[in-house]
């Protein structure tokens, strides 16, 4: 037949093509469409049976588009067109299927792919040909509507009381969010639905790994005095974690003119974003749980699963956002848990820097990420300075805050050092730095590669203490008759003290350089991060620091 030679029906080997008869059921058609989307996309031809080409003129393209969209849980949109077969008085239906940004579940809840000839389950053998599975969009085989708690559904509805969601009935509300899907005529919950509104039994049965373990440490030691294990729907879980942290939280008032700023040990908006990031982007296919360690001087949140591909602790501020669990992330955004994708880390950085604290610290492992929010005190003068500048200039961008924080902490630094702190290529920093100079925030000395940046005289005056006013400590002569060594600043002083047998502690550096607790911690932490010194012990009161390689020497 002439249809055999039709290139739109029979594709070359490099193109994925599925040929189906006109009596294919909507459920099976959606199953093939999902399988193609889970590989690299392709085309479905409806109108080829065992005896050759069949006429598909009676099938309306919009009906097919709508059916696949509904049966895929609102995740897959396809382009459907009629195509007249050359030499034949018939038309087939061509369904162009795009590659999905994440793996979708078929109408029956199974995750399938197309291997070029057959539908196959997504396994280790096929995972290199598909994108990462969105586990939260899958449907537990034995799940049912009874696994959703009506009280938790009502809680979600209360959060979603805006826009069209507020007008929907419960089943339509849950379906619109993708928390339930129609599987062969029966509503069944997705993993995202159970995470957000599951009963205690459903959580234990299907997502026991969604547990969060909270530990409170009275000191900076590893031993904890209180522990609570939480396996609850996400909204209830966040509320309980908030209560646990706030019960052990405190704030210091900072007066700025007629206004008072409350600087908390751990800002509620910051740790809420940190917890949301951990719960939204953790790997739910791993059976490990999230751990929250609450120390007096830091809050550590560890979640299973490393950063999504390409993201590291060195580029987390700049890398395009990647979502490990797209359905869960979309639902949280629609319900107002988060403002929009990709702003959580920026928000944490901005709030902590505005409050005179260190930015969040990420530590990555192959199978986990730990986020530390440090609280070694704070710089009240910097808080006042930022508040005043914010009022004068209407806005201080996150990049400006990073530059000001680095210069306040370290004095004169190179453009390369600032670029590293900004997580930007060095050639993308001149415009920002020039803008800050034009606004009188910073100044520079030297030229070319010798150029160094520092806070401007006006900025130093506003901070009430010039950054360069810290007097360096004169060390004892290295040998009799030799001139005294005069380090250039706190970093060099810290290195000198770290070479001693007893090393250096936070109090030593404060006494030597006239720093406060936070400033000393910043210097020591920066030297640790750079690999110049090593830390032994925990907490700024008891930790000691030694020149790298010296900490393990016998004493």
PDB file of C-alpha atoms in Angstrom, residues 134-138 140 147-148 152 156 179 189-199 202-204 206-211 231-238 279-285 325 327-329 331-332 337:
ATOM      1  CA  UNK A 134       9.020  12.439  40.051  1.00  0.00           C
ATOM      2  CA  UNK A 135       8.268  10.061  42.864  1.00  0.00           C
ATOM      3  CA  UNK A 136       5.665  12.403  44.349  1.00  0.00           C
ATOM      4  CA  UNK A 137       3.474  12.071  41.218  1.00  0.00           C
ATOM      5  CA  UNK A 138       3.272   8.272  41.415  1.00  0.00           C
ATOM      6  CA  UNK A 140       0.653   3.777  45.474  1.00  0.00           C
ATOM      7  CA  UNK A 147      -5.881   7.331  52.946  1.00  0.00           C
ATOM      8  CA  UNK A 148      -6.534  11.105  52.994  1.00  0.00           C
ATOM      9  CA  UNK A 152      -5.788  17.852  56.611  1.00  0.00           C
ATOM     10  CA  UNK A 156      -5.056  22.679  52.661  1.00  0.00           C
ATOM     11  CA  UNK A 179      -3.096  15.125  44.804  1.00  0.00           C
ATOM     12  CA  UNK A 189      -4.047   9.610  45.911  1.00  0.00           C
ATOM     13  CA  UNK A 190      -0.566  10.373  44.641  1.00  0.00           C
ATOM     14  CA  UNK A 191       2.452  10.308  46.944  1.00  0.00           C
ATOM     15  CA  UNK A 192       2.217  14.129  47.047  1.00  0.00           C
ATOM     16  CA  UNK A 193      -1.371  13.790  48.245  1.00  0.00           C
ATOM     17  CA  UNK A 194      -0.332  11.493  51.083  1.00  0.00           C
ATOM     18  CA  UNK A 195       2.581  13.761  52.034  1.00  0.00           C
ATOM     19  CA  UNK A 196       0.234  16.724  52.299  1.00  0.00           C
ATOM     20  CA  UNK A 197      -2.985  15.172  53.618  1.00  0.00           C
ATOM     21  CA  UNK A 198      -2.336  11.528  54.464  1.00  0.00           C
ATOM     22  CA  UNK A 199      -3.734   9.731  57.506  1.00  0.00           C
ATOM     23  CA  UNK A 202      -1.124   6.015  55.123  1.00  0.00           C
ATOM     24  CA  UNK A 203       2.018   7.950  56.068  1.00  0.00           C
ATOM     25  CA  UNK A 204       3.442   4.918  57.893  1.00  0.00           C
ATOM     26  CA  UNK A 206       3.559   4.546  51.982  1.00  0.00           C
ATOM     27  CA  UNK A 207       6.045   7.268  53.063  1.00  0.00           C
ATOM     28  CA  UNK A 208       7.507   6.324  56.443  1.00  0.00           C
ATOM     29  CA  UNK A 209      10.704   8.024  55.233  1.00  0.00           C
ATOM     30  CA  UNK A 210       8.900  11.402  55.380  1.00  0.00           C
ATOM     31  CA  UNK A 211       9.638  11.501  59.113  1.00  0.00           C
ATOM     32  CA  UNK A 231       5.592  11.828  60.914  1.00  0.00           C
ATOM     33  CA  UNK A 232       2.778  14.194  59.970  1.00  0.00           C
ATOM     34  CA  UNK A 233       1.290  15.819  56.867  1.00  0.00           C
ATOM     35  CA  UNK A 234       3.550  18.626  55.741  1.00  0.00           C
ATOM     36  CA  UNK A 235       1.530  21.616  56.992  1.00  0.00           C
ATOM     37  CA  UNK A 236       1.111  20.062  60.449  1.00  0.00           C
ATOM     38  CA  UNK A 237       4.779  19.065  60.437  1.00  0.00           C
ATOM     39  CA  UNK A 238       5.959  22.621  59.724  1.00  0.00           C
ATOM     40  CA  UNK A 279      11.059  18.716  52.723  1.00  0.00           C
ATOM     41  CA  UNK A 280      10.338  19.783  49.140  1.00  0.00           C
ATOM     42  CA  UNK A 281      13.582  18.753  47.472  1.00  0.00           C
ATOM     43  CA  UNK A 282      14.682  15.713  49.476  1.00  0.00           C
ATOM     44  CA  UNK A 283      14.847  12.324  47.759  1.00  0.00           C
ATOM     45  CA  UNK A 284      11.736  10.425  48.866  1.00  0.00           C
ATOM     46  CA  UNK A 285      12.921   7.225  47.190  1.00  0.00           C
ATOM     47  CA  UNK A 325       9.852  16.576  43.185  1.00  0.00           C
ATOM     48  CA  UNK A 327       4.497  17.943  41.625  1.00  0.00           C
ATOM     49  CA  UNK A 328       5.081  18.546  45.345  1.00  0.00           C
ATOM     50  CA  UNK A 329       6.853  21.840  44.594  1.00  0.00           C
ATOM     51  CA  UNK A 331       1.357  22.218  44.892  1.00  0.00           C
ATOM     52  CA  UNK A 332       3.238  24.070  47.635  1.00  0.00           C
ATOM     53  CA  UNK A 337       3.764  27.831  51.094  1.00  0.00           C
TER      54      UNK A 337
END
